[in-house]
Structures are given as structure tokens and as C-alpha cells.
Short mmCIF file of N, CA, C and O in Angstrom, two decimals:
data_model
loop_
_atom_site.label_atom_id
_atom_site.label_comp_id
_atom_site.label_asym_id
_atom_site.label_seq_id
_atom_site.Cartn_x
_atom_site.Cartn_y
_atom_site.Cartn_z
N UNK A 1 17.73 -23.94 6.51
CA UNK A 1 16.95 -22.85 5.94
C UNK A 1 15.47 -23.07 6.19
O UNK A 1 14.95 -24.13 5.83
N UNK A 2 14.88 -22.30 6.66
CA UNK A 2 13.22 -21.68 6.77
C UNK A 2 12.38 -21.49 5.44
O UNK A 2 12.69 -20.37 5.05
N UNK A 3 11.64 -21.94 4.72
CA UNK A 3 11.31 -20.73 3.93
C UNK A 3 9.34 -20.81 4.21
O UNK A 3 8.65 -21.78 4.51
N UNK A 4 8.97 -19.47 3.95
CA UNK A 4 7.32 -19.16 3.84
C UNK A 4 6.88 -19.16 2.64
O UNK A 4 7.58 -18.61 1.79
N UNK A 5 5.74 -19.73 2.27
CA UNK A 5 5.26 -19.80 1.20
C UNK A 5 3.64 -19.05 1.44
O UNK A 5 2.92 -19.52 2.31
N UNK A 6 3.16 -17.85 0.58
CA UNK A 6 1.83 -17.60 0.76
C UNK A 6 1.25 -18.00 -0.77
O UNK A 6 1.90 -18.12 -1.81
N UNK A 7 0.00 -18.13 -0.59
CA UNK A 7 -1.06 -18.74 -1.69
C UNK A 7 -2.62 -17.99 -1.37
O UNK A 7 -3.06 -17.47 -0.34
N UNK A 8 -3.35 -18.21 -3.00
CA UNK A 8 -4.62 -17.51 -2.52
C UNK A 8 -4.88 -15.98 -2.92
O UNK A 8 -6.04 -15.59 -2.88
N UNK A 9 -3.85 -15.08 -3.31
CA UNK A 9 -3.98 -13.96 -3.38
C UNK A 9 -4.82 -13.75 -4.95
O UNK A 9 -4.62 -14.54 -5.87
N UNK A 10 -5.57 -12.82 -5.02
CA UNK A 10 -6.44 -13.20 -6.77
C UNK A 10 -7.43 -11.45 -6.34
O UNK A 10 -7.94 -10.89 -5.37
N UNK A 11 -7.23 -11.24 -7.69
CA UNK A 11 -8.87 -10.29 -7.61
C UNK A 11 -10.08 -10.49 -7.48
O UNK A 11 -10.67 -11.42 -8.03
N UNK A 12 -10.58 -9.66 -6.78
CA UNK A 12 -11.96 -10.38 -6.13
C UNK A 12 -13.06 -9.22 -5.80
O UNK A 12 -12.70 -8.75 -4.72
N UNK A 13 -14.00 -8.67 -6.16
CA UNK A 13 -15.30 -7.65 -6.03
C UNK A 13 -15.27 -7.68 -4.98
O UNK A 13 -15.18 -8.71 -4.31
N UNK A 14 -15.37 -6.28 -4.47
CA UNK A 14 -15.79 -5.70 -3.14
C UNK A 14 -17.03 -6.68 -2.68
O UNK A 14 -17.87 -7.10 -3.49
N UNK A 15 -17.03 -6.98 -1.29
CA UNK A 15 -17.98 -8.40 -0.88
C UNK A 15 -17.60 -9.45 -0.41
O UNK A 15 -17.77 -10.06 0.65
N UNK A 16 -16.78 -9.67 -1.82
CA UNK A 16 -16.55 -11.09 -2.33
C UNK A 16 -15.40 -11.83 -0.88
O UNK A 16 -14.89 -11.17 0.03
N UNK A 17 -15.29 -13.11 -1.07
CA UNK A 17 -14.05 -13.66 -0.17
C UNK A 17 -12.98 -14.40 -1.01
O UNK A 17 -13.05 -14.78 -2.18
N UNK A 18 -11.86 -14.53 -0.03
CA UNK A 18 -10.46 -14.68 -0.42
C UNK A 18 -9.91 -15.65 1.02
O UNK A 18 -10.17 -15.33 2.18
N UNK A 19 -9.23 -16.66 0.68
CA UNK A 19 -8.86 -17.74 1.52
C UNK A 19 -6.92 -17.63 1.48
O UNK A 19 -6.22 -18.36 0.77
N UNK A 20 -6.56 -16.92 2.09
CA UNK A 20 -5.25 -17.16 1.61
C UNK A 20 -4.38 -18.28 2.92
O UNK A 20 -4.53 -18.44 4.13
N UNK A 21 -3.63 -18.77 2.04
CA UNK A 21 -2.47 -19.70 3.15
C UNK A 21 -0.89 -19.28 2.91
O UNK A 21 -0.33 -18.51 2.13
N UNK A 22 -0.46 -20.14 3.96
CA UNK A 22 1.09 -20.08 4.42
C UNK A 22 1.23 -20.97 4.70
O UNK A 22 0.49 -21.68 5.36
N UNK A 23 2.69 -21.29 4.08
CA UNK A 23 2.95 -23.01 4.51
C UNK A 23 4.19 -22.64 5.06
O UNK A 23 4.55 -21.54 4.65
N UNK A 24 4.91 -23.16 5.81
CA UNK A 24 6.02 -23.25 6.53
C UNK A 24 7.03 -24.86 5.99
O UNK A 24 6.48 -25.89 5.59
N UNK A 25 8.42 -24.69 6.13
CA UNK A 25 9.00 -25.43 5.63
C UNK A 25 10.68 -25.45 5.58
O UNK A 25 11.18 -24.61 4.84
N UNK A 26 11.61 -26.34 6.32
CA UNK A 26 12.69 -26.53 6.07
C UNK A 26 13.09 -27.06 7.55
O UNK A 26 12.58 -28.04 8.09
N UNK A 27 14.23 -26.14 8.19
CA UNK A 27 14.76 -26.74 9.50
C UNK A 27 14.19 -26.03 10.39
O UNK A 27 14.68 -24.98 10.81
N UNK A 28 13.12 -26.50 10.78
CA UNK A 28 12.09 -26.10 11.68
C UNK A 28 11.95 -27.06 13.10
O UNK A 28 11.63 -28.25 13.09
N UNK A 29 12.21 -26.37 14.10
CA UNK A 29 12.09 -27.14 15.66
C UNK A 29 10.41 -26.77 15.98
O UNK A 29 9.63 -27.72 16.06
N UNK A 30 9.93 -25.48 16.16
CA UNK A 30 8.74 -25.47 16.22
C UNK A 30 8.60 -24.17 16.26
O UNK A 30 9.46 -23.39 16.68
N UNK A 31 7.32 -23.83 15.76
CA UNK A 31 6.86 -22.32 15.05
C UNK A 31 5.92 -21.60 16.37
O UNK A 31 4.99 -22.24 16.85
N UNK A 32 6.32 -20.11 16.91
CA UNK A 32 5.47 -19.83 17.92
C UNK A 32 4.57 -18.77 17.06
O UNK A 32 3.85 -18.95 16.07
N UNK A 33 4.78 -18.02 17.55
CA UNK A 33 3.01 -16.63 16.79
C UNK A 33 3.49 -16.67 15.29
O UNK A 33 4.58 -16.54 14.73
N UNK A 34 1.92 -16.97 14.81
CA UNK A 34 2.58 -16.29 13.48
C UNK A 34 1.30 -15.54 13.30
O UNK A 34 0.21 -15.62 13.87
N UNK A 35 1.99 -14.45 11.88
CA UNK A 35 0.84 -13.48 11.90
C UNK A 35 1.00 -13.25 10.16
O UNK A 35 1.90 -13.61 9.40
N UNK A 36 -0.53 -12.36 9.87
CA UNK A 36 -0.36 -12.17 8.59
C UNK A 36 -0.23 -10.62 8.63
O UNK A 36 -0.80 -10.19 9.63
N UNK A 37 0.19 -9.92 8.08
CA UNK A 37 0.61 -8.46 7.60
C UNK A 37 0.48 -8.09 6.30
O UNK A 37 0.68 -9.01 5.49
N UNK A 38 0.16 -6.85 5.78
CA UNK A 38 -0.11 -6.08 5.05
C UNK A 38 0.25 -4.60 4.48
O UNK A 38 0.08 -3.57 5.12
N UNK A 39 0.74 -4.68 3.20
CA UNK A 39 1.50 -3.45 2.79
C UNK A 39 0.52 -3.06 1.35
O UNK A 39 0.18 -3.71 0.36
N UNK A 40 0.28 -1.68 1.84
CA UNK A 40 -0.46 -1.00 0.42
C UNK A 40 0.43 -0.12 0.12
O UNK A 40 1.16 0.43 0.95
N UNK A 41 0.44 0.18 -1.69
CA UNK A 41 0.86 0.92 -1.70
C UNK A 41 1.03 2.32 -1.37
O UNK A 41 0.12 3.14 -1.52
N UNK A 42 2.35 2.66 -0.85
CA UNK A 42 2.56 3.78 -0.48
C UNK A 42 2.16 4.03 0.99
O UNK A 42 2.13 5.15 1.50
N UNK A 43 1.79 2.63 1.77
CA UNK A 43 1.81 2.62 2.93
C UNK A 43 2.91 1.87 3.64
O UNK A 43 3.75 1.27 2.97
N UNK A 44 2.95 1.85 5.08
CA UNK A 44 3.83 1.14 6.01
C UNK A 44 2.96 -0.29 6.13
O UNK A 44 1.73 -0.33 6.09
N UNK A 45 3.85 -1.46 6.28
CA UNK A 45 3.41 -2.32 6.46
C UNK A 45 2.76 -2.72 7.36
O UNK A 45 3.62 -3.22 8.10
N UNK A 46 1.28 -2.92 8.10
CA UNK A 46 0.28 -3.37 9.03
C UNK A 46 -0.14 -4.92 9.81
O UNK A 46 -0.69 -5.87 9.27
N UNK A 47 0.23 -4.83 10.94
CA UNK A 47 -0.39 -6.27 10.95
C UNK A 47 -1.81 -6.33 10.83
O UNK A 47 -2.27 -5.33 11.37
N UNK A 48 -2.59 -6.96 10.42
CA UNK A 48 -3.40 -7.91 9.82
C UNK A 48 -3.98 -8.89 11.47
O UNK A 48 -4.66 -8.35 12.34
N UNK A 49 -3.68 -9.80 11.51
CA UNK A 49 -4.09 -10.68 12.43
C UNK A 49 -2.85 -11.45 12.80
O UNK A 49 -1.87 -11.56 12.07
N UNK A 50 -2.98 -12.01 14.07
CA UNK A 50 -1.60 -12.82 14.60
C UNK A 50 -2.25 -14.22 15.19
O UNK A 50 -3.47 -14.39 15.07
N UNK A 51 -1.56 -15.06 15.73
CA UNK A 51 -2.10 -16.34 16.10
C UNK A 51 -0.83 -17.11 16.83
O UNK A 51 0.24 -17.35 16.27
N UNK A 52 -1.16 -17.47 18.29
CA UNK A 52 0.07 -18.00 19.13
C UNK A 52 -0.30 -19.35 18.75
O UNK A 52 -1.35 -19.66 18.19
N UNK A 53 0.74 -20.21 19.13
CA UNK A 53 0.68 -21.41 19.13
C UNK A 53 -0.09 -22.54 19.49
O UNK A 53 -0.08 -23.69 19.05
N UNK A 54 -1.05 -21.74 20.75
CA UNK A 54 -2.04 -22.18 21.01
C UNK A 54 -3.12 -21.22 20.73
O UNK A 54 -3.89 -20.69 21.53
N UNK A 55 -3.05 -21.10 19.55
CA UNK A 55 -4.62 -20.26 18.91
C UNK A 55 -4.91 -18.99 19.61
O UNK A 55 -5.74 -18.26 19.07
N UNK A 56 -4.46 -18.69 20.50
CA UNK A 56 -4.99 -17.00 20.64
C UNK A 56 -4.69 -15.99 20.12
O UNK A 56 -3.76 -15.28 20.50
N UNK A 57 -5.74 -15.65 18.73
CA UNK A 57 -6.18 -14.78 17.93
C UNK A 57 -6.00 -12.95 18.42
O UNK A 57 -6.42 -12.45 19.46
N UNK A 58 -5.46 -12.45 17.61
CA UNK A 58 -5.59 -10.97 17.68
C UNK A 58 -5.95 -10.08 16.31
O UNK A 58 -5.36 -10.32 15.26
N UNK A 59 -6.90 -9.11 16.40
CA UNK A 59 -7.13 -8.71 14.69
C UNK A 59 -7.02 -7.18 15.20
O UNK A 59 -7.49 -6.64 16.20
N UNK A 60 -6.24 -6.69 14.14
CA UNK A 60 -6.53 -5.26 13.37
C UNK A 60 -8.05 -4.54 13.45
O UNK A 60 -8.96 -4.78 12.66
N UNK A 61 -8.11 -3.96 14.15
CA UNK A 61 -9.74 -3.31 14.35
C UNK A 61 -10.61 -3.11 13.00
O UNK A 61 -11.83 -3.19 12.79
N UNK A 62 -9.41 -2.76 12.07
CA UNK A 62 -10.21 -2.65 10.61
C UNK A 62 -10.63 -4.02 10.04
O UNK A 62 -11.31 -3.97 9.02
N UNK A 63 -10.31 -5.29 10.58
CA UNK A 63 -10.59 -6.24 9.74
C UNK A 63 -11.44 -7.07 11.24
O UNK A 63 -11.82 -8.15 10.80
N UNK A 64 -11.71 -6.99 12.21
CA UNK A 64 -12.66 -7.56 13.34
C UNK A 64 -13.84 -7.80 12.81
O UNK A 64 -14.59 -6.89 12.44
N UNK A 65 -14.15 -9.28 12.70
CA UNK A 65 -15.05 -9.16 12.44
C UNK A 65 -15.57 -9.73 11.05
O UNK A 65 -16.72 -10.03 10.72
N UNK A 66 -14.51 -9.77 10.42
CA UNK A 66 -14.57 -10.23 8.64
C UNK A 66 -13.44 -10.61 8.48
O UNK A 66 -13.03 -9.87 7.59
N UNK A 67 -12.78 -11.17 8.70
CA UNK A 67 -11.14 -11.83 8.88
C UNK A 67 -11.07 -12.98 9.99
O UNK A 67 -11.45 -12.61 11.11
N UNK A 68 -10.70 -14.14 9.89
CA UNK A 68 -10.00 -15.32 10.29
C UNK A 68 -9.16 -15.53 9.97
O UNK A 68 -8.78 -15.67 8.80
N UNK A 69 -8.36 -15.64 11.34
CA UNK A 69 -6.66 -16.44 11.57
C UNK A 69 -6.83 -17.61 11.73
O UNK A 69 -7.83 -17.86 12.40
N UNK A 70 -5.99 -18.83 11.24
CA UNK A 70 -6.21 -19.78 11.94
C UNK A 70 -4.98 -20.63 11.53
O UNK A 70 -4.26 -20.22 10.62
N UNK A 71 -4.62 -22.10 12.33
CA UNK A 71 -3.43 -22.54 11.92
C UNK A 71 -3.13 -24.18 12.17
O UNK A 71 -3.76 -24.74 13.07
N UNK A 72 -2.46 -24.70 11.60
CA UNK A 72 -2.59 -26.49 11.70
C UNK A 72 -1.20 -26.45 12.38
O UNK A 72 -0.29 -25.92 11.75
N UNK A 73 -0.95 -26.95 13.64
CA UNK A 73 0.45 -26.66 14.38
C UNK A 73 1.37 -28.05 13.15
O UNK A 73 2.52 -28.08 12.71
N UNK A 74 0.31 -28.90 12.97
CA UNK A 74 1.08 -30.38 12.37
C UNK A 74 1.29 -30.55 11.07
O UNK A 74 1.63 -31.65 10.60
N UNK A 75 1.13 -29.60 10.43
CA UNK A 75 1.04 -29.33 8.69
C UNK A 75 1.96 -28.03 8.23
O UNK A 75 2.45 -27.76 7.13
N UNK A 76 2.03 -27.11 9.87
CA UNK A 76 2.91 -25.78 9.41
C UNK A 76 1.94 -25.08 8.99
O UNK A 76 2.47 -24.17 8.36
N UNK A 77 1.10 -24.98 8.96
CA UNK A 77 0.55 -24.15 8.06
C UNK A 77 -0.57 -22.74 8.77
O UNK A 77 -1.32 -22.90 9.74
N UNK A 78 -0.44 -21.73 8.18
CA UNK A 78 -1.57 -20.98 8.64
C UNK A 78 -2.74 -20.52 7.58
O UNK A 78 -2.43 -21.01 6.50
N UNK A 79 -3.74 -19.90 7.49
CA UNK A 79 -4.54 -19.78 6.81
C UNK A 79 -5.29 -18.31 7.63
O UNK A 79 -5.35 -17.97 8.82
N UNK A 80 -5.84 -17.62 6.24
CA UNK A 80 -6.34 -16.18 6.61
C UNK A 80 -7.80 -15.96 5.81
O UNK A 80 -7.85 -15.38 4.72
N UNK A 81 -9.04 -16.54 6.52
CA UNK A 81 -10.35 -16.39 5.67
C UNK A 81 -10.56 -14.98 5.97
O UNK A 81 -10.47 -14.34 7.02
N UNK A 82 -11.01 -14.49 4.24
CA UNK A 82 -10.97 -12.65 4.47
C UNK A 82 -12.66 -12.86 3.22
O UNK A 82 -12.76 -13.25 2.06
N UNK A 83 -13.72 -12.35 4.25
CA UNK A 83 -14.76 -12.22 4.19
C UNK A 83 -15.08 -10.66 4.35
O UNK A 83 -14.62 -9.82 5.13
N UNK A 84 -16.28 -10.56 3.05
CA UNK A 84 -16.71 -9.14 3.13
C UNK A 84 -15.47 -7.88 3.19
O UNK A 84 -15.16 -6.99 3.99
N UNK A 85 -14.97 -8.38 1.84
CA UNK A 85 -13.64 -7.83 1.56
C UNK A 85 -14.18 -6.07 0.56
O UNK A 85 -14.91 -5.94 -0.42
N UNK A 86 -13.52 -5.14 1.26
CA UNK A 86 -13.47 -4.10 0.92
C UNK A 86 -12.16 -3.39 0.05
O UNK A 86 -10.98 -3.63 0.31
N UNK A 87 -12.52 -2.66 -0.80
CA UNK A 87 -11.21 -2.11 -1.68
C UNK A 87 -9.86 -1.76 -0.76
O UNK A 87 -8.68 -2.07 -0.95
N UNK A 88 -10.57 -0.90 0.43
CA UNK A 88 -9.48 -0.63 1.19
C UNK A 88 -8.29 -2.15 1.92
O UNK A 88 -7.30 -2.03 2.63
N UNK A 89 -8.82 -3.22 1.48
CA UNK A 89 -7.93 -4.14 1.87
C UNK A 89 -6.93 -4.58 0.49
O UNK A 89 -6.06 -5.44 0.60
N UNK A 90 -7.16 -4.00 -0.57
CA UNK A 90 -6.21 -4.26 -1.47
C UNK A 90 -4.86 -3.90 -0.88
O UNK A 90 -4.53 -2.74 -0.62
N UNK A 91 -3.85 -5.29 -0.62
CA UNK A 91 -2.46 -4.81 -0.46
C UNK A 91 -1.94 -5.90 -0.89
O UNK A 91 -2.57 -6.65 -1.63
N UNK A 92 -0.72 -6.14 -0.49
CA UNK A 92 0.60 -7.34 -0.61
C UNK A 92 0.26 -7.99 0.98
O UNK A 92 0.17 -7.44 2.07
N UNK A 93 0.11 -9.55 0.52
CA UNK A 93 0.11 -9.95 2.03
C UNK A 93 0.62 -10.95 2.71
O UNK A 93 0.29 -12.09 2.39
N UNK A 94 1.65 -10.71 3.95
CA UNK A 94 2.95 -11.34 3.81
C UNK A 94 2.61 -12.24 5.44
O UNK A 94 2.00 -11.93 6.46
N UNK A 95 3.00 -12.87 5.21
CA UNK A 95 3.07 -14.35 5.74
C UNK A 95 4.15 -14.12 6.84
O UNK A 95 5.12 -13.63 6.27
N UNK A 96 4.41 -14.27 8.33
CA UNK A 96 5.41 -14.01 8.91
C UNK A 96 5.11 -15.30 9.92
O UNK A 96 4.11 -16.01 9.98
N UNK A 97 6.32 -15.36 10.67
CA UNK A 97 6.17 -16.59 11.61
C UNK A 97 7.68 -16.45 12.18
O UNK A 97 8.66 -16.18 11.49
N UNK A 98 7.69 -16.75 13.89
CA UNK A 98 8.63 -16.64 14.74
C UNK A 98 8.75 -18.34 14.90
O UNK A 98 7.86 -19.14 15.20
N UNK A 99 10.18 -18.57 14.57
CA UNK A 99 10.76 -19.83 14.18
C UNK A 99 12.04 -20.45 15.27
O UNK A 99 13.11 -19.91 15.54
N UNK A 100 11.66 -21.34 15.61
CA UNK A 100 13.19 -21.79 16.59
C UNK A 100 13.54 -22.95 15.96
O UNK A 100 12.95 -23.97 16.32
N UNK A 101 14.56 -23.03 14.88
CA UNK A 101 15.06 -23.68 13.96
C UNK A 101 16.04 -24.51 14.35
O UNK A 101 16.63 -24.43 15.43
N UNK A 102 16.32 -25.61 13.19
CA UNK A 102 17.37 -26.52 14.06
C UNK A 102 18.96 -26.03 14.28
O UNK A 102 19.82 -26.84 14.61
N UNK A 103 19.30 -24.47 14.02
CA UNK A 103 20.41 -23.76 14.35
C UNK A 103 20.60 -23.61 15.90
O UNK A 103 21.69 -23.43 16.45
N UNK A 104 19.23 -23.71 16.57
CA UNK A 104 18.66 -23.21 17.62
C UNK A 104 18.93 -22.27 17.89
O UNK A 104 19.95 -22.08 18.56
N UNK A 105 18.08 -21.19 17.44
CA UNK A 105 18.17 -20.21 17.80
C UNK A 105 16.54 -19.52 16.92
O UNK A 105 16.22 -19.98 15.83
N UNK A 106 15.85 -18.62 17.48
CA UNK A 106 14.64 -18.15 17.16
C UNK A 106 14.99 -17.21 16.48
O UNK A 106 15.96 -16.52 16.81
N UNK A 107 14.07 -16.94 15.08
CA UNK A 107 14.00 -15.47 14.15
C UNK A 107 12.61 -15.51 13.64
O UNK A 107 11.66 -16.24 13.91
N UNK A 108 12.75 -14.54 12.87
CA UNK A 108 11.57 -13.90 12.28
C UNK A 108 11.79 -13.99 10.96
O UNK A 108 12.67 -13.42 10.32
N UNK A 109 10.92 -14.77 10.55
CA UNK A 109 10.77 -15.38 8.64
C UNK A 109 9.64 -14.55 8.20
O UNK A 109 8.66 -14.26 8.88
N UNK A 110 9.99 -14.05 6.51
CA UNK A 110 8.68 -13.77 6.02
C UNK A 110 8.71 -14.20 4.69
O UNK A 110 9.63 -14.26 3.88
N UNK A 111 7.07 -14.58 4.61
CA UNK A 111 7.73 -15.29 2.89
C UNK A 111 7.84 -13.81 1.95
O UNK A 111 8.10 -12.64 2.25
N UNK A 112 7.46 -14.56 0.57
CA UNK A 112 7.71 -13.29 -0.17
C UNK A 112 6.36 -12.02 -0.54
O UNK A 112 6.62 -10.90 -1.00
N UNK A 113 5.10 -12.47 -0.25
CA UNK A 113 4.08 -12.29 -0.66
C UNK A 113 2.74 -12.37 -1.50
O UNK A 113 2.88 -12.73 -2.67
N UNK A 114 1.70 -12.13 -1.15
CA UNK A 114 1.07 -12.47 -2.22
C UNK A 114 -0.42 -11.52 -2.54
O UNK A 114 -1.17 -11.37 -1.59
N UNK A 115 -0.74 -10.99 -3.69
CA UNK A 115 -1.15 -9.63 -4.20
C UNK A 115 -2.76 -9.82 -4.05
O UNK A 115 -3.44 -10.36 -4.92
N UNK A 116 -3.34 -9.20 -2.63
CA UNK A 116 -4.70 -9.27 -3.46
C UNK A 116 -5.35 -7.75 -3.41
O UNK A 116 -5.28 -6.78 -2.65
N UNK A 117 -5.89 -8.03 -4.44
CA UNK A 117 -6.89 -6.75 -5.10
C UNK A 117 -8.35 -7.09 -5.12
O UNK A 117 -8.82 -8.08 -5.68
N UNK A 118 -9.25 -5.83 -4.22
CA UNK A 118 -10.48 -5.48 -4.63
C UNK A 118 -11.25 -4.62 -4.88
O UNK A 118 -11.59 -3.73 -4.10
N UNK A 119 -11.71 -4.79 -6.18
CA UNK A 119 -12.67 -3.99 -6.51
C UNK A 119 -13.38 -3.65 -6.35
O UNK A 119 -14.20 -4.24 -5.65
N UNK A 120 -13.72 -2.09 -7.02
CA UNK A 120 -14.80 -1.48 -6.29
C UNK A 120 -16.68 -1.91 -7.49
O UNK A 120 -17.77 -1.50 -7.10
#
């Protein structure tokens, strides 16, 4: 078993910043893109930013610019610095990662989420 863990999610004033992580964890061979995504309510879920295995970064045009992907290949872990955070980024924000596990065989994990809100 795989599982994602996200952390970091909190209310926070329009401005303000928010550090969220993802930890990765279980029967894991090795983790290729992972990305963070985003669901508001009453919207479809968005990617956010992605990150290959060797660090090449992709962002959401709405967050270019005030958003960092980034990731420790040796810890599992990814991390999402969200600077100069606007209300419109209040969503659920879910942790995903393409996994080739010791079943061998590759899928797509997501953890469960984690809530951030900002104010206006």
C-alpha cells in the first residue's frame, strides 16, 4: 500500500503565505511527476503545479509567479510555497504522485487533502 499525506493547510489573509507538504509512504519503488491540485467549491478539480523527478517545474498561469513546487527525491516528499496568496486560491489541496510500487506496476495516488482558506 501507497499512502499521501498533505500538511500545512490553515487560514491565512489575503497576502499572507502558506507552506504546504506531502509526504509519500509505504511500498514504494520510486515516485515519477508529482503534482499538487486543487478543488473549490463547486468547481472541477485544477492542477496547481507539477514536478518530474528531475525537478522540471510546470505552474497554472494563475499561480506563476507566487507558487513553488519543489521535492526531496530521498525523503518522498514534496512541498508547495504559496506566496501572495489571494482569496481566489481558497480550495482543498490534494497531493498526487505517479508511483511504481513494489506490485510493479505504476498508478496514480492521491492523498486525502488539505483545506486552505483566504481571506479577504
Amino acid at each position: 500500500q501507497v499512502q499521501l499525506v498533505e500538511s500545512g493547510g490553515d487560514l491565512v489573509q489575503a497576502g499572507g503565505s502558506l507552506r504546504l507538504s506531502c509526504a509519500a509512504s509505504g511500498s514504494i519503488v520510486s515516485i515519477n511527476t508529482m503534482a499538487w491540485y486543487r478543488q473549490a467549491p463547486g468547481k472541477q478539480r485544477e492542477l496547481v503545479a507539477s514536478i518530474t523527478r528531475t525537478s522540471f517545474t510546470n505552474y497554472a498561469d494563475s499561480v506563476k509567479g507566487r507558487f513553488t513546487i519543489s521535492r526531496d527525491n530521498a525523503k518522498k516528499t514534496m512541498s508547495l510555497q504559496m506566496n501572495g496568496l489571494k482569496p481566489e486560491d481558497t480550495a482543498v489541496y490534494y497531493c498526487n504522485a505517479n508511483i511504481f510500487d513494489r506490485s510493479l506496476s505504476t498508478k496514480n495516488y492521491w492523498g486525502p487533502g488539505t483545506q486552505v482558506t483566504v481571506s479577504s
